[in-house]
Tab-separated table of N, CA and C in Angstrom:
chain	number	residue	atom	x	y	z
V	28	TYR	N	136.011	-210.975	-51.675
V	28	TYR	CA	136.390	-212.366	-51.872
V	28	TYR	C	135.552	-213.287	-51.003
V	29	ASN	N	135.344	-212.896	-49.744
V	29	ASN	CA	134.590	-213.794	-48.864
V	29	ASN	C	133.140	-213.944	-49.327
V	30	ARG	N	132.575	-212.893	-49.934
V	30	ARG	CA	131.204	-213.015	-50.456
V	30	ARG	C	131.162	-213.923	-51.679
V	31	LYS	N	132.123	-213.707	-52.583
V	31	LYS	CA	132.168	-214.550	-53.789
V	31	LYS	C	132.376	-216.013	-53.436
V	32	ALA	N	133.322	-216.265	-52.531
V	32	ALA	CA	133.642	-217.636	-52.145
V	32	ALA	C	132.641	-218.192	-51.131
V	33	LYS	N	131.736	-217.325	-50.656
V	33	LYS	CA	130.741	-217.709	-49.649
V	33	LYS	C	131.413	-218.337	-48.430
V	34	LEU	N	132.469	-217.648	-47.985
V	34	LEU	CA	133.202	-218.074	-46.790
V	34	LEU	C	133.093	-216.990	-45.734
V	35	PRO	N	133.043	-217.383	-44.470
V	35	PRO	CA	133.079	-216.361	-43.418
V	35	PRO	C	134.405	-215.599	-43.483
V	36	LEU	N	134.363	-214.331	-43.137
V	36	LEU	CA	135.556	-213.489	-43.207
V	36	LEU	C	136.699	-214.061	-42.384
V	37	LEU	N	136.403	-214.583	-41.215
V	37	LEU	CA	137.445	-215.153	-40.365
V	37	LEU	C	138.150	-216.318	-41.069
V	38	ASP	N	137.390	-217.139	-41.797
V	38	ASP	CA	137.996	-218.248	-42.541
V	38	ASP	C	138.913	-217.731	-43.646
V	39	VAL	N	138.493	-216.656	-44.302
V	39	VAL	CA	139.318	-216.062	-45.358
V	39	VAL	C	140.619	-215.532	-44.765
V	40	LEU	N	140.525	-214.828	-43.649
V	40	LEU	CA	141.730	-214.286	-43.010
V	40	LEU	C	142.662	-215.413	-42.570
V	41	GLU	N	142.097	-216.477	-42.054
V	41	GLU	CA	142.896	-217.648	-41.644
V	41	GLU	C	143.614	-218.242	-42.854
V	42	LYS	N	142.877	-218.367	-43.938
V	42	LYS	CA	143.439	-218.928	-45.163
V	42	LYS	C	144.581	-218.051	-45.689
V	43	ILE	N	144.388	-216.746	-45.643
V	43	ILE	CA	145.414	-215.811	-46.127
V	43	ILE	C	146.697	-215.939	-45.315
V	44	THR	N	146.564	-216.058	-43.990
V	44	THR	CA	147.771	-216.117	-43.155
V	44	THR	C	148.518	-217.434	-43.328
V	45	LYS	N	147.794	-218.504	-43.649
V	45	LYS	CA	148.450	-219.803	-43.838
V	45	LYS	C	149.030	-219.946	-45.237
V	46	ASP	N	148.327	-219.378	-46.210
V	46	ASP	CA	148.755	-219.525	-47.596
V	46	ASP	C	148.330	-218.284	-48.377
V	47	PRO	N	149.153	-217.215	-48.326
V	47	PRO	CA	148.778	-215.992	-49.056
V	47	PRO	C	148.586	-216.292	-50.549
V	48	PHE	N	147.449	-215.919	-51.067
V	48	PHE	CA	147.205	-216.182	-52.488
V	48	PHE	C	147.130	-214.866	-53.243
V	49	SER	N	147.643	-214.904	-54.445
V	49	SER	CA	147.870	-213.682	-55.209
V	49	SER	C	146.608	-213.015	-55.730
V	50	GLU	N	145.508	-213.724	-55.846
V	50	GLU	CA	144.313	-213.120	-56.452
V	50	GLU	C	143.768	-211.952	-55.634
V	51	LEU	N	144.179	-211.819	-54.372
V	51	LEU	CA	143.700	-210.718	-53.565
V	51	LEU	C	144.620	-209.503	-53.587
V	52	GLU	N	145.860	-209.687	-53.979
V	52	GLU	CA	146.827	-208.595	-54.061
V	52	GLU	C	146.836	-207.749	-52.785
V	53	ILE	N	147.261	-208.345	-51.710
V	53	ILE	CA	147.327	-207.656	-50.419
V	53	ILE	C	148.737	-207.107	-50.239
V	54	SER	N	148.834	-205.851	-49.859
V	54	SER	CA	150.138	-205.226	-49.642
V	54	SER	C	150.834	-205.879	-48.450
V	55	SER	N	152.136	-205.662	-48.342
V	55	SER	CA	152.874	-206.246	-47.215
V	55	SER	C	152.373	-205.647	-45.889
V	56	ARG	N	152.027	-204.369	-45.913
V	56	ARG	CA	151.483	-203.737	-44.702
V	56	ARG	C	150.138	-204.384	-44.345
V	57	GLY	N	149.319	-204.617	-45.352
V	57	GLY	CA	148.029	-205.270	-45.133
V	57	GLY	C	148.207	-206.683	-44.590
V	58	MET	N	149.161	-207.407	-45.153
V	58	MET	CA	149.444	-208.768	-44.677
V	58	MET	C	149.891	-208.732	-43.226
V	59	GLY	N	150.710	-207.743	-42.893
V	59	GLY	CA	151.158	-207.613	-41.509
V	59	GLY	C	149.989	-207.389	-40.568
V	60	GLY	N	149.050	-206.529	-40.981
V	60	GLY	CA	147.866	-206.260	-40.172
V	60	GLY	C	147.004	-207.495	-39.996
V	61	ILE	N	146.798	-208.226	-41.086
V	61	ILE	CA	145.990	-209.455	-41.033
V	61	ILE	C	146.668	-210.481	-40.132
V	62	THR	N	147.970	-210.638	-40.288
V	62	THR	CA	148.713	-211.599	-39.479
V	62	THR	C	148.638	-211.242	-37.999
V	63	ASN	N	148.848	-209.958	-37.682
V	63	ASN	CA	148.768	-209.530	-36.281
V	63	ASN	C	147.372	-209.731	-35.710
V	64	PHE	N	146.361	-209.424	-36.507
V	64	PHE	CA	144.983	-209.610	-36.061
V	64	PHE	C	144.707	-211.077	-35.753
V	65	MET	N	145.128	-211.966	-36.658
V	65	MET	CA	144.862	-213.390	-36.456
V	65	MET	C	145.639	-213.935	-35.262
V	66	LEU	N	146.854	-213.451	-35.041
V	66	LEU	CA	147.610	-213.866	-33.852
V	66	LEU	C	146.871	-213.439	-32.583
V	67	LEU	N	146.393	-212.201	-32.566
V	67	LEU	CA	145.632	-211.697	-31.424
V	67	LEU	C	144.343	-212.501	-31.241
V	68	TYR	N	143.674	-212.798	-32.344
V	68	TYR	CA	142.432	-213.576	-32.288
V	68	TYR	C	142.675	-214.939	-31.628
V	69	HIS	N	143.699	-215.644	-32.076
V	69	HIS	CA	143.983	-216.983	-31.532
V	69	HIS	C	144.424	-216.910	-30.067
V	70	GLU	N	145.232	-215.909	-29.741
V	70	GLU	CA	145.670	-215.738	-28.365
V	70	GLU	C	144.466	-215.444	-27.470
V	71	ALA	N	143.576	-214.583	-27.930
V	71	ALA	CA	142.373	-214.240	-27.157
V	71	ALA	C	141.468	-215.464	-27.007
V	72	ALA	N	141.306	-216.238	-28.066
V	72	ALA	CA	140.465	-217.434	-27.998
V	72	ALA	C	140.976	-218.378	-26.914
V	73	GLU	N	142.289	-218.540	-26.838
V	73	GLU	CA	142.879	-219.389	-25.800
V	73	GLU	C	142.641	-218.818	-24.405
V	74	LYS	N	142.826	-217.514	-24.275
V	74	LYS	CA	142.617	-216.868	-22.966
V	74	LYS	C	141.174	-217.055	-22.516
V	75	PHE	N	140.212	-216.874	-23.425
V	75	PHE	CA	138.802	-217.003	-23.054
V	75	PHE	C	138.444	-218.450	-22.705
V	76	LYS	N	139.199	-219.419	-23.223
V	76	LYS	CA	138.955	-220.823	-22.867
V	76	LYS	C	139.523	-221.143	-21.489
V	77	ARG	N	140.707	-220.591	-21.157
V	77	ARG	CA	141.435	-220.978	-19.957
V	77	ARG	C	141.149	-220.116	-18.731
V	78	GLU	N	140.943	-218.832	-18.915
V	78	GLU	CA	140.856	-217.901	-17.788
V	78	GLU	C	139.410	-217.506	-17.522
V	79	PRO	N	139.166	-216.959	-16.327
V	79	PRO	CA	137.828	-216.399	-16.088
V	79	PRO	C	137.521	-215.355	-17.172
V	80	LEU	N	136.284	-215.333	-17.596
V	80	LEU	CA	135.892	-214.483	-18.732
V	80	LEU	C	136.244	-213.015	-18.516
V	81	HIS	N	135.956	-212.488	-17.345
V	81	HIS	CA	136.222	-211.060	-17.119
V	81	HIS	C	137.721	-210.766	-17.162
V	82	GLN	N	138.545	-211.714	-16.699
V	82	GLN	CA	139.994	-211.502	-16.761
V	82	GLN	C	140.493	-211.544	-18.204
V	83	ALA	N	139.933	-212.449	-18.987
V	83	ALA	CA	140.314	-212.526	-20.400
V	83	ALA	C	139.917	-211.244	-21.126
V	84	LEU	N	138.739	-210.722	-20.807
V	84	LEU	CA	138.300	-209.474	-21.431
V	84	LEU	C	139.186	-208.309	-21.006
V	85	GLU	N	139.526	-208.248	-19.732
V	85	GLU	CA	140.432	-207.195	-19.260
V	85	GLU	C	141.777	-207.280	-19.987
V	86	TRP	N	142.269	-208.503	-20.154
V	86	TRP	CA	143.529	-208.708	-20.885
V	86	TRP	C	143.399	-208.189	-22.313
V	87	LEU	N	142.296	-208.538	-22.977
V	87	LEU	CA	142.094	-208.128	-24.369
V	87	LEU	C	142.016	-206.611	-24.491
V	88	ILE	N	141.309	-205.982	-23.573
V	88	ILE	CA	141.201	-204.520	-23.582
V	88	ILE	C	142.575	-203.883	-23.422
V	89	GLN	N	143.364	-204.468	-22.523
V	89	GLN	CA	144.717	-203.945	-22.303
V	89	GLN	C	145.612	-204.223	-23.512
V	90	LYS	N	145.525	-205.425	-24.054
V	90	LYS	CA	146.358	-205.816	-25.214
V	90	LYS	C	146.069	-204.925	-26.425
V	91	MET	N	144.799	-204.593	-26.622
V	91	MET	CA	144.409	-203.739	-27.751
V	91	MET	C	144.672	-202.269	-27.463
V	92	ASP	N	145.010	-201.973	-26.210
V	92	ASP	CA	145.220	-200.596	-25.764
V	92	ASP	C	143.956	-199.769	-26.039
V	93	TYR	N	142.822	-200.381	-25.701
V	93	TYR	CA	141.523	-199.779	-26.002
V	93	TYR	C	141.303	-198.470	-25.258
V	94	LYS	N	141.756	-198.411	-24.010
V	94	LYS	CA	141.557	-197.182	-23.239
V	94	LYS	C	142.329	-196.024	-23.870
V	95	LYS	N	143.524	-196.303	-24.376
V	95	LYS	CA	144.303	-195.269	-25.064
V	95	LYS	C	143.569	-194.818	-26.328
V	96	ALA	N	142.983	-195.788	-27.036
V	96	ALA	CA	142.224	-195.454	-28.246
V	96	ALA	C	141.058	-194.526	-27.910
V	97	ILE	N	140.391	-194.781	-26.793
V	97	ILE	CA	139.288	-193.905	-26.373
V	97	ILE	C	139.821	-192.500	-26.126
V	98	PHE	N	140.939	-192.393	-25.412
V	98	PHE	CA	141.498	-191.066	-25.119
V	98	PHE	C	141.982	-190.364	-26.383
V	99	ASP	N	142.501	-191.129	-27.345
V	99	ASP	CA	142.978	-190.530	-28.595
V	99	ASP	C	141.833	-190.104	-29.504
V	100	GLU	N	140.771	-190.888	-29.547
V	100	GLU	CA	139.682	-190.661	-30.496
V	100	GLU	C	138.585	-189.741	-29.964
V	101	VAL	N	138.303	-189.825	-28.680
V	101	VAL	CA	137.177	-189.085	-28.101
V	101	VAL	C	137.706	-187.810	-27.458
V	102	LYS	N	137.269	-186.687	-27.956
V	102	LYS	CA	137.791	-185.393	-27.495
V	102	LYS	C	137.108	-184.893	-26.230
V	103	SER	N	135.844	-185.200	-26.056
V	103	SER	CA	135.084	-184.714	-24.903
V	103	SER	C	135.385	-185.578	-23.674
V	104	GLU	N	135.714	-184.926	-22.577
V	104	GLU	CA	136.001	-185.632	-21.321
V	104	GLU	C	134.779	-186.422	-20.867
V	105	LYS	N	133.597	-185.826	-21.001
V	105	LYS	CA	132.350	-186.485	-20.593
V	105	LYS	C	132.108	-187.749	-21.432
V	106	ALA	N	132.304	-187.648	-22.740
V	106	ALA	CA	132.111	-188.807	-23.613
V	106	ALA	C	133.128	-189.896	-23.285
V	107	ARG	N	134.365	-189.500	-22.964
V	107	ARG	CA	135.385	-190.476	-22.562
V	107	ARG	C	134.931	-191.228	-21.318
V	108	GLU	N	134.451	-190.478	-20.339
V	108	GLU	CA	133.983	-191.090	-19.095
V	108	GLU	C	132.883	-192.111	-19.376
V	109	ILE	N	131.945	-191.729	-20.228
V	109	ILE	CA	130.835	-192.624	-20.563
V	109	ILE	C	131.358	-193.897	-21.212
V	110	LYS	N	132.255	-193.746	-22.166
V	110	LYS	CA	132.807	-194.927	-22.850
V	110	LYS	C	133.565	-195.824	-21.878
V	111	LEU	N	134.370	-195.236	-21.001
V	111	LEU	CA	135.123	-196.025	-20.024
V	111	LEU	C	134.185	-196.709	-19.033
V	112	GLU	N	133.107	-196.026	-18.645
V	112	GLU	CA	132.116	-196.635	-17.759
V	112	GLU	C	131.429	-197.809	-18.449
V	113	ASN	N	131.150	-197.668	-19.738
V	113	ASN	CA	130.523	-198.761	-20.492
V	113	ASN	C	131.430	-199.981	-20.557
V	114	VAL	N	132.724	-199.748	-20.757
V	114	VAL	CA	133.690	-200.851	-20.793
V	114	VAL	C	133.681	-201.561	-19.446
V	115	GLN	N	133.736	-200.789	-18.365
V	115	GLN	CA	133.752	-201.389	-17.023
V	115	GLN	C	132.448	-202.126	-16.742
V	116	ALA	N	131.328	-201.580	-17.187
V	116	ALA	CA	130.026	-202.232	-16.974
V	116	ALA	C	129.989	-203.578	-17.694
V	117	TYR	N	130.578	-203.642	-18.869
V	117	TYR	CA	130.614	-204.893	-19.620
V	117	TYR	C	131.462	-205.927	-18.892
V	118	ILE	N	132.608	-205.492	-18.358
V	118	ILE	CA	133.475	-206.395	-17.588
V	118	ILE	C	132.723	-206.895	-16.358
V	119	ASP	N	132.039	-205.990	-15.661
V	119	ASP	CA	131.283	-206.366	-14.466
V	119	ASP	C	130.162	-207.347	-14.801
V	120	ALA	N	129.477	-207.121	-15.929
V	120	ALA	CA	128.396	-208.033	-16.347
V	120	ALA	C	128.961	-209.416	-16.633
V	121	LEU	N	130.119	-209.461	-17.260
V	121	LEU	CA	130.762	-210.738	-17.563
V	121	LEU	C	131.182	-211.440	-16.279
V	122	LYS	N	131.683	-210.668	-15.324
V	122	LYS	CA	132.099	-211.229	-14.036
V	122	LYS	C	130.897	-211.828	-13.303
V	123	ALA	N	129.783	-211.119	-13.305
V	123	ALA	CA	128.564	-211.626	-12.660
V	123	ALA	C	128.055	-212.871	-13.377
V	124	TYR	N	128.164	-212.891	-14.686
V	124	TYR	CA	127.689	-214.021	-15.488
V	124	TYR	C	128.504	-215.280	-15.221
V	125	GLU	N	129.764	-215.118	-14.846
V	125	GLU	CA	130.639	-216.274	-14.593
V	125	GLU	C	130.092	-217.180	-13.500
V	126	LYS	N	129.224	-216.674	-12.661
V	126	LYS	CA	128.647	-217.471	-11.570
V	126	LYS	C	127.591	-218.446	-12.084
V	127	GLU	N	127.136	-218.245	-13.313
V	127	GLU	CA	126.141	-219.140	-13.909
V	127	GLU	C	126.762	-220.517	-14.150
V	128	GLU	N	125.897	-221.525	-14.261
V	128	GLU	CA	126.375	-222.899	-14.397
V	128	GLU	C	127.186	-223.133	-15.674
V	129	ASP	N	126.626	-222.790	-16.846
V	129	ASP	CA	127.371	-223.016	-18.094
V	129	ASP	C	127.924	-221.696	-18.618
V	130	ALA	N	128.669	-221.015	-17.779
V	130	ALA	CA	129.233	-219.725	-18.178
V	130	ALA	C	130.323	-219.921	-19.222
V	131	SER	N	130.087	-219.353	-20.379
V	131	SER	CA	131.090	-219.313	-21.441
V	131	SER	C	130.825	-218.037	-22.231
V	132	LEU	N	131.810	-217.613	-22.965
V	132	LEU	CA	131.629	-216.398	-23.760
V	132	LEU	C	130.498	-216.587	-24.765
V	133	GLU	N	130.440	-217.756	-25.402
V	133	GLU	CA	129.377	-218.029	-26.376
V	133	GLU	C	128.004	-217.934	-25.726
V	134	ASN	N	127.864	-218.529	-24.527
V	134	ASN	CA	126.577	-218.491	-23.838
V	134	ASN	C	126.220	-217.075	-23.395
V	135	PHE	N	127.228	-216.336	-22.938
V	135	PHE	CA	126.989	-214.945	-22.519
V	135	PHE	C	126.448	-214.130	-23.691
V	136	LEU	N	127.115	-214.227	-24.823
V	136	LEU	CA	126.687	-213.472	-26.002
V	136	LEU	C	125.334	-213.963	-26.505
V	137	SER	N	125.144	-215.265	-26.483
V	137	SER	CA	123.879	-215.845	-26.923
V	137	SER	C	122.733	-215.394	-26.018
V	138	ASP	N	122.965	-215.445	-24.700
V	138	ASP	CA	121.931	-215.007	-23.756
V	138	ASP	C	121.615	-213.532	-23.949
V	139	ALA	N	122.629	-212.728	-24.177
V	139	ALA	CA	122.406	-211.302	-24.397
V	139	ALA	C	121.523	-211.094	-25.623
V	140	MET	N	121.771	-211.845	-26.687
V	140	MET	CA	120.947	-211.724	-27.898
V	140	MET	C	119.532	-212.233	-27.652
V	141	LEU	N	119.393	-213.340	-26.906
V	141	LEU	CA	118.056	-213.868	-26.615
V	141	LEU	C	117.258	-212.878	-25.783
V	142	ASP	N	117.894	-212.283	-24.773
V	142	ASP	CA	117.207	-211.277	-23.965
V	142	ASP	C	116.728	-210.136	-24.839
V	143	ARG	N	117.571	-209.724	-25.760
V	143	ARG	CA	117.229	-208.611	-26.650
V	143	ARG	C	116.051	-208.991	-27.545
V	144	ARG	N	116.099	-210.202	-28.102
V	144	ARG	CA	115.011	-210.635	-28.981
V	144	ARG	C	113.708	-210.782	-28.214
V	145	LYS	N	113.795	-211.308	-26.993
V	145	LYS	CA	112.617	-211.455	-26.157
V	145	LYS	C	111.951	-210.100	-25.961
V	146	LYS	N	112.763	-209.106	-25.674
V	146	LYS	CA	112.246	-207.759	-25.449
V	146	LYS	C	111.655	-207.186	-26.728
V	147	GLU	N	112.284	-207.495	-27.864
V	147	GLU	CA	111.786	-206.965	-29.139
V	147	GLU	C	110.447	-207.588	-29.500
V	148	LYS	N	110.257	-208.879	-29.201
V	148	LYS	CA	109.014	-209.554	-29.546
V	148	LYS	C	107.853	-209.053	-28.704
V	149	ASN	N	108.108	-208.784	-27.436
V	149	ASN	CA	107.049	-208.373	-26.531
V	149	ASN	C	107.273	-206.919	-26.147
V	150	ASP	N	107.134	-206.042	-27.103
V	150	ASP	CA	107.457	-204.637	-26.855
V	150	ASP	C	106.224	-203.783	-26.564
V	151	TYR	N	105.116	-204.422	-26.192
V	151	TYR	CA	103.907	-203.656	-25.918
V	151	TYR	C	104.144	-202.655	-24.786
V	152	ASP	N	104.731	-203.133	-23.714
V	152	ASP	CA	104.976	-202.276	-22.563
V	152	ASP	C	106.486	-202.180	-22.366
V	153	ALA	N	107.149	-201.621	-23.344
V	153	ALA	CA	108.608	-201.611	-23.305
V	153	ALA	C	109.151	-200.239	-23.658
V	154	LEU	N	110.402	-200.096	-23.397
V	154	LEU	CA	111.122	-198.870	-23.695
V	154	LEU	C	112.062	-199.153	-24.860
V	155	ASN	N	112.017	-198.339	-25.891
V	155	ASN	CA	112.933	-198.482	-27.020
V	155	ASN	C	114.032	-197.446	-26.897
V	156	LEU	N	115.271	-197.896	-26.865
V	156	LEU	CA	116.408	-196.986	-26.854
V	156	LEU	C	117.023	-196.996	-28.235
V	157	MET	N	117.223	-195.822	-28.806
V	157	MET	CA	117.814	-195.781	-30.146
V	157	MET	C	118.472	-194.438	-30.388
V	158	THR	N	119.281	-194.414	-31.407
V	158	THR	CA	119.925	-193.165	-31.782
V	158	THR	C	118.957	-192.320	-32.597
V	159	PHE	N	119.280	-191.052	-32.732
V	159	PHE	CA	118.449	-190.187	-33.575
V	159	PHE	C	118.396	-190.743	-34.994
V	160	HIS	N	119.545	-191.217	-35.488
V	160	HIS	CA	119.601	-191.751	-36.852
V	160	HIS	C	118.629	-192.913	-37.041
V	161	SER	N	118.641	-193.852	-36.084
V	161	SER	CA	117.819	-195.050	-36.265
V	161	SER	C	116.330	-194.780	-36.051
V	162	ALA	N	115.980	-193.640	-35.482
V	162	ALA	CA	114.571	-193.307	-35.252
V	162	ALA	C	113.911	-192.735	-36.503
V	163	LYS	N	114.699	-192.386	-37.489
V	163	LYS	CA	114.168	-191.752	-38.703
V	163	LYS	C	113.078	-192.616	-39.331
V	164	GLY	N	111.944	-192.006	-39.614
V	164	GLY	CA	110.843	-192.716	-40.262
V	164	GLY	C	109.921	-193.433	-39.288
V	165	LEU	N	110.271	-193.480	-38.005
V	165	LEU	CA	109.443	-194.150	-37.011
V	165	LEU	C	108.660	-193.113	-36.210
V	166	GLU	N	107.598	-193.579	-35.543
V	166	GLU	CA	106.808	-192.697	-34.711
V	166	GLU	C	106.439	-193.426	-33.432
V	167	PHE	N	106.407	-192.706	-32.319
V	167	PHE	CA	106.085	-193.291	-31.028
V	167	PHE	C	105.112	-192.372	-30.298
V	168	PRO	N	104.273	-192.950	-29.427
V	168	PRO	CA	103.342	-192.100	-28.686
V	168	PRO	C	104.078	-191.027	-27.868
V	169	VAL	N	105.142	-191.433	-27.192
V	169	VAL	CA	105.893	-190.518	-26.343
V	169	VAL	C	107.382	-190.714	-26.634
V	170	VAL	N	108.127	-189.622	-26.634
V	170	VAL	CA	109.569	-189.685	-26.878
V	170	VAL	C	110.291	-188.865	-25.807
V	171	PHE	N	111.319	-189.445	-25.247
V	171	PHE	CA	112.195	-188.724	-24.326
V	171	PHE	C	113.547	-188.605	-24.997
V	172	LEU	N	114.059	-187.408	-25.088
V	172	LEU	CA	115.385	-187.185	-25.658
V	172	LEU	C	116.347	-186.976	-24.497
V	173	VAL	N	117.309	-187.861	-24.389
V	173	VAL	CA	118.261	-187.764	-23.278
V	173	VAL	C	119.651	-187.466	-23.825
V	174	GLY	N	120.471	-186.921	-22.987
V	174	GLY	CA	121.840	-186.625	-23.405
V	174	GLY	C	121.942	-185.376	-24.251
V	175	LEU	N	120.981	-184.476	-24.126
V	175	LEU	CA	121.039	-183.235	-24.888
V	175	LEU	C	121.957	-182.261	-24.141
V	176	GLU	N	123.234	-182.559	-24.213
V	176	GLU	CA	124.236	-181.773	-23.501
V	176	GLU	C	125.295	-181.318	-24.498
V	177	ASP	N	125.995	-180.266	-24.110
V	177	ASP	CA	127.110	-179.798	-24.937
V	177	ASP	C	128.061	-180.943	-25.239
V	178	HIS	N	128.565	-180.986	-26.419
V	178	HIS	CA	129.518	-181.974	-26.918
V	178	HIS	C	128.868	-183.316	-27.245
V	179	LEU	N	127.602	-183.485	-26.885
V	179	LEU	CA	126.856	-184.655	-27.344
V	179	LEU	C	125.894	-184.208	-28.432
V	180	ILE	N	125.150	-183.134	-28.158
V	180	ILE	CA	124.285	-182.504	-29.158
V	180	ILE	C	124.550	-181.011	-29.068
V	181	PRO	N	125.126	-180.361	-30.004
V	181	PRO	CA	125.783	-180.946	-31.169
V	181	PRO	C	127.086	-181.639	-30.760
V	182	HIS	N	127.371	-182.693	-31.484
V	182	HIS	CA	128.570	-183.473	-31.203
V	182	HIS	C	129.809	-182.633	-31.477
V	183	LEU	N	130.827	-182.836	-30.669
V	183	LEU	CA	132.055	-182.057	-30.774
V	183	LEU	C	132.671	-182.142	-32.173
V	184	LYS	N	132.551	-183.338	-32.819
V	184	LYS	CA	133.147	-183.514	-34.149
V	184	LYS	C	132.394	-182.766	-35.239
V	185	SER	N	131.210	-182.256	-34.910
V	185	SER	CA	130.394	-181.597	-35.938
V	185	SER	C	130.489	-180.082	-35.858
V	186	GLN	N	131.494	-179.556	-35.223
V	186	GLN	CA	131.577	-178.124	-34.998
V	186	GLN	C	132.035	-177.345	-36.237
V	187	THR	N	131.451	-177.670	-37.371
V	187	THR	CA	131.620	-176.884	-38.594
V	187	THR	C	130.235	-176.400	-38.983
V	188	LYS	N	130.167	-175.457	-39.918
V	188	LYS	CA	128.854	-174.937	-40.308
V	188	LYS	C	127.965	-176.061	-40.851
V	189	GLU	N	128.531	-176.908	-41.715
V	189	GLU	CA	127.744	-178.007	-42.285
V	189	GLU	C	127.381	-179.027	-41.213
V	190	GLY	N	128.335	-179.288	-40.309
V	190	GLY	CA	128.101	-180.256	-39.236
V	190	GLY	C	126.996	-179.813	-38.306
V	191	ILE	N	126.999	-178.539	-37.947
V	191	ILE	CA	125.969	-178.009	-37.049
V	191	ILE	C	124.596	-178.117	-37.715
V	192	GLU	N	124.530	-177.811	-39.023
V	192	GLU	CA	123.255	-177.921	-39.737
V	192	GLU	C	122.744	-179.362	-39.729
V	193	GLU	N	123.645	-180.311	-39.926
V	193	GLU	CA	123.256	-181.720	-39.911
V	193	GLU	C	122.763	-182.116	-38.517
V	194	GLU	N	123.431	-181.643	-37.477
V	194	GLU	CA	123.005	-181.936	-36.107
V	194	GLU	C	121.621	-181.343	-35.843
V	195	ARG	N	121.359	-180.159	-36.370
V	195	ARG	CA	120.030	-179.545	-36.211
V	195	ARG	C	118.963	-180.393	-36.897
V	196	ARG	N	119.277	-180.865	-38.094
V	196	ARG	CA	118.325	-181.724	-38.810
V	196	ARG	C	118.053	-182.997	-38.012
V	197	LEU	N	119.104	-183.585	-37.465
V	197	LEU	CA	118.939	-184.806	-36.672
V	197	LEU	C	118.091	-184.551	-35.427
V	198	LEU	N	118.323	-183.451	-34.762
V	198	LEU	CA	117.537	-183.121	-33.576
V	198	LEU	C	116.070	-182.932	-33.961
V	199	TYR	N	115.817	-182.281	-35.101
V	199	TYR	CA	114.451	-182.101	-35.583
V	199	TYR	C	113.802	-183.477	-35.842
V	200	VAL	N	114.557	-184.388	-36.461
V	200	VAL	CA	114.042	-185.751	-36.697
V	200	VAL	C	113.662	-186.386	-35.376
V	201	ALA	N	114.538	-186.264	-34.380
V	201	ALA	CA	114.275	-186.873	-33.081
V	201	ALA	C	113.025	-186.289	-32.419
V	202	ILE	N	112.920	-184.978	-32.443
V	202	ILE	CA	111.782	-184.308	-31.801
V	202	ILE	C	110.467	-184.704	-32.471
V	203	THR	N	110.477	-184.833	-33.769
V	203	THR	CA	109.247	-185.119	-34.518
V	203	THR	C	108.867	-186.593	-34.528
V	204	ARG	N	109.576	-187.440	-33.768
V	204	ARG	CA	109.202	-188.860	-33.671
V	204	ARG	C	108.025	-189.041	-32.727
V	205	ALA	N	107.730	-188.039	-31.914
V	205	ALA	CA	106.654	-188.141	-30.930
V	205	ALA	C	105.315	-187.820	-31.573
V	206	MET	N	104.290	-188.658	-31.313
V	206	MET	CA	102.954	-188.386	-31.818
V	206	MET	C	102.310	-187.241	-31.034
V	207	LYS	N	102.663	-187.152	-29.766
V	207	LYS	CA	102.106	-186.090	-28.908
V	207	LYS	C	103.239	-185.213	-28.418
C-alpha cells in the first residue's frame, strides 16, 4: 500500500492507527501490533527530544527488552557477548556525541552516514569491512578473514548437512576474493 500510495511507511502506519481503513484487511492482532509500535515510536520520539540521547537509547533498549531478545535469539555465548558489546558501544558513542554543539539524534545519524560516505568516496587507502555474502563477485588485492571461530564459521544455526555445505561455499567465496 505504501508503494502504491507513494507514502512513507511511517505515514501509512500513522494513518492506520488514526483511521483503520478496510482496503488493507489487517487482522485485530496485526492492528494491535501496529498500534503498540506507533505508541512506542511516539513515546521514544518524545524521550529523544527531552532526555540526553544515551539515556533515551538506554530506555528504548530496555523498553523493547532488546537484551532478552539477544539471549533468546542468539545461541552462542560468544555471539551474545559481541552483540551486547556492540549495543554498549553504540550507547557510549551517543554519549560522547552529546558533547557536540548541535547534538541531536538526527545529526548523530546524519554525521555517521556522512563519515561513511566520505570513506567510501576516498577508498584508495582504506579498509573495507564486509560480510562473506556482500563480498561475492568482488576482488581485492589482499583479504583478511576474521572471526573464523567455532559458532561463527560455521554458524551455529547452520549445523545441518545442507547448512554446513552452504557455509563451506561461503567460506570459499570469501577466500577467493583475494587476488594474491
